[in-house]
Amino acid sequence: MSNYLSKIIPSVMISASALTGCEQPQQPRTTLNNYMANRPAKEYIAIKNGWREGIGGIADAQHSLDSVAYTRLFESTQAAKDSAKVAEFNKIAASTKLESDRDKTALKELDAKLLQEGITLKDYQNFEKELKSLKELKHGIIEVSTENDYKNMLKLKQFKLDSLVYGHFFEKEINVKAFVEVAKKIKPRRP
């Protein structure tokens, strides 16, 4: 894929995800149920049983939804027949899963992973604007005053991290439009 396209994919993701903000909100668990509706129940139960209680479980649910949706997309590509590509794809889920289950540490961990994965300054600034729209600013800092504010930010950061890393993988394997369409469907929306 051209160097130009590899630079615009995260921008396209952020722009496309902003368009979905006006749609009816859905929780990751509801959207995951829809994605798994025609799959064996034991697959869904195995995914759900892997979720932690509390804060970690919020990110786990979003991460599971992202993984299932992007796995379905991956299975539709020629790369799914290549064992090296399958191994590379499987590493993504492990690398983006939130490890922390503590309130303040979780957001910092996701921020650090976003930076580690090479989010551009422009995309990071656009993402910060989107986060700021979730809650009022107090002295220029995002004020997370309720548990719902925190959960919304956590889901959105997990989604952005997953989309960034899977996006880097998919920019080599598929048409960008298909990736953006999947991302629109799974993006957490403001309740």
Short mmCIF file of C-alpha atoms in Angstrom, two decimals:
data_model
loop_
_atom_site.label_atom_id
_atom_site.label_comp_id
_atom_site.label_asym_id
_atom_site.label_seq_id
_atom_site.Cartn_x
_atom_site.Cartn_y
_atom_site.Cartn_z
CA MET A 1 0.00 0.00 0.00
CA SER A 2 1.28 3.45 -0.75
CA ASN A 3 2.98 5.53 1.91
CA TYR A 4 0.25 8.14 1.45
CA LEU A 5 -2.52 5.69 2.37
CA SER A 6 -0.63 4.40 5.39
CA LYS A 7 -0.53 7.96 6.72
CA ILE A 8 -4.21 8.65 6.21
CA ILE A 9 -5.73 5.46 7.62
CA PRO A 10 -5.71 6.65 11.26
CA SER A 11 -7.07 10.04 10.11
CA VAL A 12 -9.82 8.31 8.17
CA MET A 13 -10.60 6.21 11.25
CA ILE A 14 -10.91 9.27 13.47
CA SER A 15 -13.03 11.12 10.90
CA ALA A 16 -15.27 8.11 10.33
CA SER A 17 -15.64 7.47 14.02
CA ALA A 18 -16.65 11.09 14.63
CA LEU A 19 -19.53 10.65 12.18
CA THR A 20 -20.95 7.82 14.25
CA GLY A 21 -21.27 9.93 17.39
CA CYS A 22 -24.85 10.94 16.58
CA GLU A 23 -26.09 7.39 16.21
CA GLN A 24 -27.99 5.45 18.84
CA PRO A 25 -25.55 4.38 21.56
CA GLN A 26 -24.74 0.72 22.02
CA GLN A 27 -22.65 -0.92 24.65
CA PRO A 28 -19.80 -3.20 23.57
CA ARG A 29 -21.58 -6.20 25.11
CA THR A 30 -24.74 -5.57 23.06
CA THR A 31 -22.76 -5.12 19.86
CA LEU A 32 -20.74 -8.26 20.62
CA ASN A 33 -23.99 -10.19 21.09
CA ASN A 34 -25.03 -9.06 17.61
CA TYR A 35 -21.70 -10.10 16.10
CA MET A 36 -21.84 -13.49 17.80
CA ALA A 37 -25.55 -14.20 17.17
CA ASN A 38 -24.88 -16.86 14.51
CA ARG A 39 -21.81 -18.33 16.18
CA PRO A 40 -21.77 -21.24 18.64
CA ALA A 41 -22.84 -20.16 22.12
CA LYS A 42 -19.74 -21.79 23.62
CA GLU A 43 -17.53 -19.29 21.70
CA TYR A 44 -19.44 -16.34 23.16
CA ILE A 45 -19.41 -17.81 26.66
CA ALA A 46 -15.65 -18.44 26.44
CA ILE A 47 -15.09 -14.80 25.46
CA LYS A 48 -17.41 -13.47 28.15
CA ASN A 49 -15.86 -15.67 30.86
CA GLY A 50 -12.52 -14.00 30.14
CA TRP A 51 -13.80 -10.59 31.25
CA ARG A 52 -12.66 -9.29 34.59
CA GLU A 53 -14.93 -7.70 37.15
CA GLY A 54 -14.89 -3.93 37.57
CA ILE A 55 -12.89 -1.46 35.49
CA GLY A 56 -10.87 -4.09 33.65
CA GLY A 57 -14.10 -5.72 32.49
CA ILE A 58 -15.18 -2.53 30.72
CA ALA A 59 -12.02 -2.54 28.60
CA ASP A 60 -12.19 -6.35 28.21
CA ALA A 61 -15.70 -6.14 26.69
CA GLN A 62 -14.61 -3.47 24.17
CA HIS A 63 -11.40 -5.37 23.41
CA SER A 64 -13.39 -8.59 22.81
CA LEU A 65 -15.77 -6.79 20.47
CA ASP A 66 -12.88 -5.24 18.54
CA SER A 67 -11.09 -8.59 18.30
CA VAL A 68 -14.17 -10.49 17.12
CA ALA A 69 -15.08 -7.85 14.51
CA TYR A 70 -11.56 -7.54 13.13
CA THR A 71 -11.13 -11.34 13.18
CA ARG A 72 -14.21 -11.69 11.00
CA LEU A 73 -12.72 -9.15 8.60
CA PHE A 74 -9.36 -10.94 8.65
CA GLU A 75 -11.02 -14.28 7.88
CA SER A 76 -12.37 -12.76 4.66
CA THR A 77 -8.86 -11.97 3.37
CA GLN A 78 -6.28 -14.09 1.57
CA ALA A 79 -3.94 -13.48 4.52
CA ALA A 80 -6.09 -15.80 6.65
CA LYS A 81 -4.60 -18.70 4.66
CA ASP A 82 -1.02 -17.71 5.53
CA SER A 83 0.16 -19.16 8.86
CA ALA A 84 2.71 -16.35 9.37
CA LYS A 85 -0.02 -13.72 8.90
CA VAL A 86 -2.32 -15.62 11.27
CA ALA A 87 0.42 -15.63 13.93
CA GLU A 88 1.04 -11.90 13.38
CA PHE A 89 -2.69 -11.18 13.63
CA ASN A 90 -3.05 -13.21 16.83
CA LYS A 91 -0.27 -11.22 18.51
CA ILE A 92 -2.30 -8.03 18.10
CA ALA A 93 -5.00 -9.07 20.55
CA ALA A 94 -2.42 -9.87 23.21
CA SER A 95 -0.53 -6.61 22.66
CA THR A 96 -3.57 -4.34 22.99
CA LYS A 97 -5.33 -5.98 25.94
CA LEU A 98 -5.44 -3.80 29.05
CA GLU A 99 -3.36 -5.29 31.85
CA SER A 100 -4.25 -2.90 34.66
CA ASP A 101 -7.46 -3.18 36.61
CA ARG A 102 -6.95 0.04 38.58
CA ASP A 103 -8.78 3.24 37.72
CA LYS A 104 -6.03 5.78 37.04
CA THR A 105 -3.46 3.25 35.90
CA ALA A 106 -5.74 1.87 33.18
CA LEU A 107 -6.08 5.17 31.30
CA LYS A 108 -2.34 5.82 31.56
CA GLU A 109 -1.57 2.31 30.29
CA LEU A 110 -3.80 2.77 27.24
CA ASP A 111 -2.21 6.18 26.56
CA ALA A 112 1.27 4.65 26.76
CA LYS A 113 0.28 1.85 24.37
CA LEU A 114 -1.17 4.36 21.89
CA LEU A 115 2.11 6.28 21.90
CA GLN A 116 4.14 3.07 21.67
CA GLU A 117 2.15 1.97 18.63
CA GLY A 118 3.07 5.16 16.80
CA ILE A 119 -0.08 7.28 16.78
CA THR A 120 0.72 10.50 14.93
CA LEU A 121 0.58 13.84 16.71
CA LYS A 122 -2.30 14.99 14.51
CA ASP A 123 -4.32 11.85 15.21
CA TYR A 124 -3.51 12.02 18.92
CA GLN A 125 -4.68 15.64 19.07
CA ASN A 126 -7.91 14.76 17.23
CA PHE A 127 -8.43 11.89 19.64
CA GLU A 128 -7.89 14.21 22.62
CA LYS A 129 -10.56 16.55 21.19
CA GLU A 130 -12.96 13.63 20.98
CA LEU A 131 -12.21 12.68 24.60
CA LYS A 132 -12.72 16.27 25.72
CA SER A 133 -16.18 16.20 24.20
CA LEU A 134 -17.05 13.46 26.69
CA LYS A 135 -16.54 15.69 29.70
CA GLU A 136 -16.03 19.30 30.68
CA LEU A 137 -12.53 20.64 31.12
CA LYS A 138 -11.32 21.97 34.43
CA HIS A 139 -8.18 24.12 34.12
CA GLY A 140 -7.42 22.54 30.72
CA ILE A 141 -7.55 18.98 32.07
CA ILE A 142 -10.25 16.44 31.31
CA GLU A 143 -12.30 16.12 34.47
CA VAL A 144 -13.59 12.61 35.03
CA SER A 145 -16.17 13.13 37.72
CA THR A 146 -18.45 10.15 37.37
CA GLU A 147 -17.97 6.45 36.90
CA ASN A 148 -19.80 6.69 33.55
CA ASP A 149 -17.35 9.36 32.32
CA TYR A 150 -14.50 7.06 33.22
CA LYS A 151 -16.09 4.01 31.57
CA ASN A 152 -16.80 5.97 28.38
CA MET A 153 -13.21 7.19 28.19
CA LEU A 154 -11.86 3.71 28.88
CA LYS A 155 -13.99 2.11 26.15
CA LEU A 156 -13.05 4.81 23.66
CA LYS A 157 -9.32 4.56 24.42
CA GLN A 158 -9.42 0.75 24.12
CA PHE A 159 -11.23 1.07 20.79
CA LYS A 160 -8.71 3.62 19.48
CA LEU A 161 -5.77 1.45 20.49
CA ASP A 162 -7.26 -1.68 18.91
CA SER A 163 -8.21 0.22 15.74
CA LEU A 164 -4.76 1.76 15.43
CA VAL A 165 -2.91 -1.55 15.75
CA TYR A 166 -5.34 -3.61 13.66
CA GLY A 167 -5.37 -0.72 11.16
CA HIS A 168 -1.60 -0.99 10.69
CA PHE A 169 -2.04 -4.71 10.00
CA PHE A 170 -5.00 -4.31 7.66
CA GLU A 171 -3.51 -1.48 5.62
CA LYS A 172 -1.29 -4.16 4.06
CA GLU A 173 -4.02 -6.76 3.64
CA ILE A 174 -7.38 -5.25 2.67
CA ASN A 175 -9.20 -2.32 1.21
CA VAL A 176 -9.35 0.55 3.70
CA LYS A 177 -13.07 1.08 3.14
CA ALA A 178 -13.90 -2.37 4.59
CA PHE A 179 -11.83 -1.64 7.70
CA VAL A 180 -13.49 1.76 8.22
CA GLU A 181 -16.96 0.21 7.85
CA VAL A 182 -16.21 -2.37 10.55
CA ALA A 183 -14.76 0.32 12.83
CA LYS A 184 -17.93 2.43 12.46
CA LYS A 185 -20.03 -0.49 13.62
CA ILE A 186 -18.01 -1.26 16.74
CA LYS A 187 -17.00 2.21 17.92
CA PRO A 188 -18.29 2.94 21.41
CA ARG A 189 -20.79 5.75 21.32
CA ARG A 190 -21.60 8.36 23.86
CA PRO A 191 -24.62 7.30 25.91
#
